[in-house]
Amino acid sequence: MTTLAGKMMLERSPLFRGLSPESLGRIAALAVQRSYPEGEMIFMQGDPGDALYGVVTGKVRISAGVSDGKEIFLNIMEPGDTFGEIALLDGGPRTAAATAIVASELVSIRREHFLAALEREPRLALELLRLCGERLRWMSGMVEDAALLDAPARLAKRLVSLSAVHGQRSKDGVTLRLSQEDLASFLGVSRQVVNQYLQGWLAQGWVRLGRGAVTVCDEAALKKLSKGT
């Protein structure tokens, strides 16, 4: 069963927040809440797509393996975000893996229960289509960037986009709490390559570096670089 925090997560989630209180209550009654310690795998790439997940607290990394054995990060899920919708809809295997970056509380809704809710709630189906569209645009952008942009431009663009969604803003800039190794996995390059560019940007005052964090100080400079100018 879900806790009050789990129910509140469903209420503020973009996927569910358009539903009536009665509909939300029925869905919350179907959701199961569970704790995941830091580093625990929630599901693996290729696992059956048997449930939709939502983040109550914590952070979840979405990643996929490639042919050379490397892992590429695809996205980060934070409180209010839902994930696992693609395999949930078509019943196929998971297209990516999900891992708790920090200790996290998640809610899950079984596939059969969620599909039944879709039949009862047309608004939920429309929101799910919108969410799938957003994820498709995100993935298409990553593929396009890999084909058209060089490594420094891709890193600059990813820093700007990730910090806009997941960063903490202060008078000094926007701090993104990701390690250089994590950033390298987002781009499919080595940590040494990421460090080389970050050190250059540090010298120019564009970023500040901390343990497991990067602060974007000159967003305009990074945006200009991300456009190849």
mmCIF file of C-alpha atoms in Angstrom:
data_model
loop_
_atom_site.group_PDB
_atom_site.id
_atom_site.type_symbol
_atom_site.label_atom_id
_atom_site.label_comp_id
_atom_site.label_asym_id
_atom_site.label_seq_id
_atom_site.Cartn_x
_atom_site.Cartn_y
_atom_site.Cartn_z
ATOM 1 C CA MET A 1 0.000 0.000 0.000
ATOM 2 C CA THR A 2 1.061 3.594 -0.522
ATOM 3 C CA THR A 3 1.859 6.019 2.277
ATOM 4 C CA LEU A 4 0.502 9.577 2.369
ATOM 5 C CA ALA A 5 3.755 10.696 0.678
ATOM 6 C CA GLY A 6 3.182 8.124 -2.079
ATOM 7 C CA LYS A 7 -0.360 9.385 -2.662
ATOM 8 C CA MET A 8 0.905 12.974 -2.773
ATOM 9 C CA MET A 9 3.476 11.920 -5.387
ATOM 10 C CA LEU A 10 0.695 10.616 -7.622
ATOM 11 C CA GLU A 11 -1.251 13.846 -7.144
ATOM 12 C CA ARG A 12 1.638 16.058 -8.286
ATOM 13 C CA SER A 13 2.867 13.766 -11.058
ATOM 14 C CA PRO A 14 2.199 15.224 -14.544
ATOM 15 C CA LEU A 15 0.811 11.824 -15.532
ATOM 16 C CA PHE A 16 -1.892 11.687 -12.838
ATOM 17 C CA ARG A 17 -2.550 15.248 -11.668
ATOM 18 C CA GLY A 18 -5.369 15.876 -14.165
ATOM 19 C CA LEU A 19 -7.507 13.113 -12.661
ATOM 20 C CA SER A 20 -10.357 13.610 -10.226
ATOM 21 C CA PRO A 21 -9.733 12.936 -6.513
ATOM 22 C CA GLU A 22 -11.898 9.817 -6.796
ATOM 23 C CA SER A 23 -9.856 8.447 -9.713
ATOM 24 C CA LEU A 24 -6.589 9.266 -7.948
ATOM 25 C CA GLY A 25 -7.819 7.465 -4.868
ATOM 26 C CA ARG A 26 -8.593 4.324 -6.867
ATOM 27 C CA ILE A 27 -5.156 4.365 -8.500
ATOM 28 C CA ALA A 28 -3.389 5.051 -5.200
ATOM 29 C CA ALA A 29 -5.129 2.008 -3.731
ATOM 30 C CA LEU A 30 -3.483 -0.136 -6.431
ATOM 31 C CA ALA A 31 0.016 1.286 -5.950
ATOM 32 C CA VAL A 32 2.657 -0.454 -3.852
ATOM 33 C CA GLN A 33 5.423 1.539 -2.168
ATOM 34 C CA ARG A 34 8.927 0.175 -1.631
ATOM 35 C CA SER A 35 12.334 1.439 -0.475
ATOM 36 C CA TYR A 36 15.487 0.987 -2.571
ATOM 37 C CA PRO A 37 18.938 1.547 -1.051
ATOM 38 C CA GLU A 38 21.596 3.475 -2.973
ATOM 39 C CA GLY A 39 22.869 1.466 -5.926
ATOM 40 C CA GLU A 40 20.059 -1.103 -5.981
ATOM 41 C CA MET A 41 18.783 -2.158 -9.396
ATOM 42 C CA ILE A 42 15.056 -1.550 -9.807
ATOM 43 C CA PHE A 43 14.864 -3.415 -13.090
ATOM 44 C CA MET A 44 17.337 -4.498 -15.756
ATOM 45 C CA GLN A 45 17.317 -3.930 -19.485
ATOM 46 C CA GLY A 46 15.464 -6.886 -20.996
ATOM 47 C CA ASP A 47 13.311 -7.576 -17.915
ATOM 48 C CA PRO A 48 9.546 -7.967 -18.432
ATOM 49 C CA GLY A 49 7.708 -4.643 -18.503
ATOM 50 C CA ASP A 50 5.269 -5.533 -15.756
ATOM 51 C CA ALA A 51 4.839 -2.251 -13.844
ATOM 52 C CA LEU A 52 4.931 1.546 -13.994
ATOM 53 C CA TYR A 53 7.101 3.283 -11.381
ATOM 54 C CA GLY A 54 6.951 6.711 -9.756
ATOM 55 C CA VAL A 55 9.555 8.429 -7.592
ATOM 56 C CA VAL A 56 8.373 9.497 -4.139
ATOM 57 C CA THR A 57 11.814 10.471 -2.787
ATOM 58 C CA GLY A 58 15.365 10.061 -4.077
ATOM 59 C CA LYS A 59 16.778 9.813 -7.599
ATOM 60 C CA VAL A 60 16.774 7.051 -10.215
ATOM 61 C CA ARG A 61 19.194 6.636 -13.129
ATOM 62 C CA ILE A 62 17.831 5.317 -16.433
ATOM 63 C CA SER A 63 20.579 3.715 -18.531
ATOM 64 C CA ALA A 64 21.172 1.294 -21.383
ATOM 65 C CA GLY A 65 24.034 -0.984 -22.303
ATOM 66 C CA VAL A 66 25.715 -0.776 -25.712
ATOM 67 C CA SER A 67 27.567 -3.339 -27.805
ATOM 68 C CA ASP A 68 31.038 -2.546 -26.434
ATOM 69 C CA GLY A 69 29.915 -3.222 -22.877
ATOM 70 C CA LYS A 70 29.648 0.434 -21.817
ATOM 71 C CA GLU A 71 26.640 1.923 -20.084
ATOM 72 C CA ILE A 72 25.030 5.093 -21.420
ATOM 73 C CA PHE A 73 22.880 7.220 -19.112
ATOM 74 C CA LEU A 74 19.595 8.242 -20.694
ATOM 75 C CA ASN A 75 17.828 10.219 -17.992
ATOM 76 C CA ILE A 76 17.441 10.964 -14.283
ATOM 77 C CA MET A 77 14.114 10.569 -12.504
ATOM 78 C CA GLU A 78 13.325 12.682 -9.428
ATOM 79 C CA PRO A 79 10.301 13.018 -7.095
ATOM 80 C CA GLY A 80 7.102 13.309 -9.114
ATOM 81 C CA ASP A 81 8.568 11.595 -12.196
ATOM 82 C CA THR A 82 7.231 8.313 -13.577
ATOM 83 C CA PHE A 83 9.164 5.811 -15.674
ATOM 84 C CA GLY A 84 8.869 2.392 -17.286
ATOM 85 C CA GLU A 85 5.935 3.365 -19.482
ATOM 86 C CA ILE A 86 7.198 2.009 -22.822
ATOM 87 C CA ALA A 87 7.434 -1.669 -21.876
ATOM 88 C CA LEU A 88 4.313 -1.236 -19.767
ATOM 89 C CA LEU A 89 2.266 -0.316 -22.829
ATOM 90 C CA ASP A 90 3.436 -2.915 -25.335
ATOM 91 C CA GLY A 91 4.196 -5.729 -22.900
ATOM 92 C CA GLY A 92 7.696 -6.112 -24.328
ATOM 93 C CA PRO A 93 10.996 -6.269 -22.449
ATOM 94 C CA ARG A 94 12.474 -3.227 -20.740
ATOM 95 C CA THR A 95 14.404 -1.021 -23.167
ATOM 96 C CA ALA A 96 16.629 0.336 -20.376
ATOM 97 C CA ALA A 97 17.701 -0.321 -16.799
ATOM 98 C CA ALA A 98 16.730 1.674 -13.700
ATOM 99 C CA THR A 99 18.998 2.072 -10.657
ATOM 100 C CA ALA A 100 18.602 4.056 -7.441
ATOM 101 C CA ILE A 101 21.284 6.792 -7.437
ATOM 102 C CA VAL A 102 20.570 7.480 -3.760
ATOM 103 C CA ALA A 103 18.282 5.794 -1.244
ATOM 104 C CA SER A 104 14.841 6.142 -2.838
ATOM 105 C CA GLU A 105 11.165 5.502 -2.187
ATOM 106 C CA LEU A 106 9.161 4.387 -5.217
ATOM 107 C CA VAL A 107 5.582 3.446 -5.942
ATOM 108 C CA SER A 108 4.710 0.860 -8.582
ATOM 109 C CA ILE A 109 1.466 -0.012 -10.351
ATOM 110 C CA ARG A 110 1.140 -3.416 -12.002
ATOM 111 C CA ARG A 111 0.628 -3.456 -15.772
ATOM 112 C CA GLU A 112 -2.783 -5.115 -15.668
ATOM 113 C CA HIS A 113 -4.058 -2.581 -13.133
ATOM 114 C CA PHE A 114 -2.684 0.385 -15.073
ATOM 115 C CA LEU A 115 -4.168 -0.795 -18.394
ATOM 116 C CA ALA A 116 -7.550 -1.178 -16.707
ATOM 117 C CA ALA A 117 -7.225 2.393 -15.409
ATOM 118 C CA LEU A 118 -6.457 3.607 -18.935
ATOM 119 C CA GLU A 119 -9.723 2.121 -20.169
ATOM 120 C CA ARG A 120 -11.658 3.947 -17.447
ATOM 121 C CA GLU A 121 -9.794 7.269 -17.636
ATOM 122 C CA PRO A 122 -9.396 8.867 -21.110
ATOM 123 C CA ARG A 123 -7.551 11.824 -19.518
ATOM 124 C CA LEU A 124 -4.912 9.423 -18.206
ATOM 125 C CA ALA A 125 -4.422 7.987 -21.693
ATOM 126 C CA LEU A 126 -3.908 11.485 -23.136
ATOM 127 C CA GLU A 127 -1.358 12.374 -20.455
ATOM 128 C CA LEU A 128 0.476 9.120 -21.092
ATOM 129 C CA LEU A 129 0.684 9.926 -24.800
ATOM 130 C CA ARG A 130 2.096 13.359 -23.943
ATOM 131 C CA LEU A 131 4.679 11.813 -21.628
ATOM 132 C CA CYS A 132 5.739 9.289 -24.284
ATOM 133 C CA GLY A 133 6.082 12.160 -26.747
ATOM 134 C CA GLU A 134 8.380 14.041 -24.357
ATOM 135 C CA ARG A 135 10.559 10.974 -23.847
ATOM 136 C CA LEU A 136 10.731 10.383 -27.608
ATOM 137 C CA ARG A 137 11.834 13.990 -28.225
ATOM 138 C CA TRP A 138 14.498 13.635 -25.507
ATOM 139 C CA MET A 139 15.859 10.439 -27.063
ATOM 140 C CA SER A 140 15.719 11.849 -30.601
ATOM 141 C CA GLY A 141 17.669 14.868 -29.392
ATOM 142 C CA MET A 142 20.380 12.652 -27.910
ATOM 143 C CA VAL A 143 20.705 10.697 -31.165
ATOM 144 C CA GLU A 144 20.836 13.910 -33.199
ATOM 145 C CA ASP A 145 23.450 15.411 -30.877
ATOM 146 C CA ALA A 146 25.635 12.299 -31.153
ATOM 147 C CA ALA A 147 25.500 12.523 -34.948
ATOM 148 C CA LEU A 148 25.945 16.270 -35.432
ATOM 149 C CA LEU A 149 27.844 17.711 -32.451
ATOM 150 C CA ASP A 150 31.421 17.178 -31.324
ATOM 151 C CA ALA A 151 32.230 16.109 -27.763
ATOM 152 C CA PRO A 152 32.631 19.591 -26.172
ATOM 153 C CA ALA A 153 29.400 20.845 -27.745
ATOM 154 C CA ARG A 154 27.518 17.750 -26.560
ATOM 155 C CA LEU A 155 28.917 18.108 -23.040
ATOM 156 C CA ALA A 156 27.989 21.802 -22.924
ATOM 157 C CA LYS A 157 24.457 21.089 -24.146
ATOM 158 C CA ARG A 158 23.969 18.217 -21.703
ATOM 159 C CA LEU A 159 25.242 20.319 -18.790
ATOM 160 C CA VAL A 160 22.804 23.107 -19.612
ATOM 161 C CA SER A 161 19.804 20.788 -20.071
ATOM 162 C CA LEU A 162 20.501 18.641 -17.004
ATOM 163 C CA SER A 163 21.154 21.633 -14.765
ATOM 164 C CA ALA A 164 17.910 23.274 -15.937
ATOM 165 C CA VAL A 165 15.891 20.214 -14.888
ATOM 166 C CA HIS A 166 17.877 18.823 -11.962
ATOM 167 C CA GLY A 167 20.146 21.683 -10.821
ATOM 168 C CA GLN A 168 20.021 23.779 -7.670
ATOM 169 C CA ARG A 169 20.150 27.496 -8.425
ATOM 170 C CA SER A 170 22.048 29.976 -6.254
ATOM 171 C CA LYS A 171 23.722 33.363 -6.692
ATOM 172 C CA ASP A 172 26.864 31.556 -7.914
ATOM 173 C CA GLY A 173 25.107 29.587 -10.666
ATOM 174 C CA VAL A 174 23.279 26.285 -11.060
ATOM 175 C CA THR A 175 24.794 23.253 -9.328
ATOM 176 C CA LEU A 176 24.279 19.819 -10.846
ATOM 177 C CA ARG A 177 25.095 16.981 -8.463
ATOM 178 C CA LEU A 178 26.538 14.473 -10.914
ATOM 179 C CA SER A 179 30.060 13.084 -11.014
ATOM 180 C CA GLN A 180 32.315 13.481 -14.035
ATOM 181 C CA GLU A 181 32.011 9.741 -14.552
ATOM 182 C CA ASP A 182 28.230 10.086 -14.686
ATOM 183 C CA LEU A 183 28.506 12.915 -17.220
ATOM 184 C CA ALA A 184 30.827 10.764 -19.311
ATOM 185 C CA SER A 185 28.224 7.984 -19.283
ATOM 186 C CA PHE A 186 25.581 10.429 -20.533
ATOM 187 C CA LEU A 187 27.777 11.167 -23.558
ATOM 188 C CA GLY A 188 29.321 7.745 -24.137
ATOM 189 C CA VAL A 189 32.893 9.089 -23.741
ATOM 190 C CA SER A 190 35.639 8.574 -21.164
ATOM 191 C CA ARG A 191 35.867 10.444 -17.857
ATOM 192 C CA GLN A 192 39.244 11.801 -18.993
ATOM 193 C CA VAL A 193 37.602 13.499 -21.982
ATOM 194 C CA VAL A 194 34.958 15.109 -19.753
ATOM 195 C CA ASN A 195 37.603 16.255 -17.258
ATOM 196 C CA GLN A 196 39.706 17.788 -20.027
ATOM 197 C CA TYR A 197 36.880 20.051 -21.195
ATOM 198 C CA LEU A 198 35.666 20.882 -17.694
ATOM 199 C CA GLN A 199 39.149 21.960 -16.644
ATOM 200 C CA GLY A 200 39.320 24.267 -19.653
ATOM 201 C CA TRP A 201 35.924 25.764 -18.827
ATOM 202 C CA LEU A 202 36.964 26.123 -15.188
ATOM 203 C CA ALA A 203 39.924 28.254 -16.284
ATOM 204 C CA GLN A 204 37.543 30.470 -18.285
ATOM 205 C CA GLY A 205 35.145 30.859 -15.366
ATOM 206 C CA TRP A 206 32.299 29.042 -17.101
ATOM 207 C CA VAL A 207 31.979 26.324 -14.442
ATOM 208 C CA ARG A 208 33.089 25.476 -10.916
ATOM 209 C CA LEU A 209 33.957 21.917 -9.927
ATOM 210 C CA GLY A 210 33.264 20.169 -6.648
ATOM 211 C CA ARG A 211 33.187 16.627 -5.345
ATOM 212 C CA GLY A 212 30.510 14.899 -7.383
ATOM 213 C CA ALA A 213 29.126 18.195 -8.669
ATOM 214 C CA VAL A 214 29.487 20.807 -11.413
ATOM 215 C CA THR A 215 28.215 24.380 -11.081
ATOM 216 C CA VAL A 216 27.300 26.176 -14.288
ATOM 217 C CA CYS A 217 28.444 29.795 -13.829
ATOM 218 C CA ASP A 218 28.184 31.091 -17.408
ATOM 219 C CA GLU A 219 25.185 29.445 -19.012
ATOM 220 C CA ALA A 220 25.314 31.769 -22.018
ATOM 221 C CA ALA A 221 28.866 30.665 -22.894
ATOM 222 C CA LEU A 222 27.927 26.986 -22.685
ATOM 223 C CA LYS A 223 24.791 27.513 -24.778
ATOM 224 C CA LYS A 224 26.867 29.283 -27.432
ATOM 225 C CA LEU A 225 29.356 26.420 -27.478
ATOM 226 C CA SER A 226 26.563 23.832 -27.669
ATOM 227 C CA LYS A 227 25.415 25.458 -30.913
ATOM 228 C CA GLY A 228 28.872 25.166 -32.413
ATOM 229 C CA THR A 229 29.549 28.908 -32.271
#
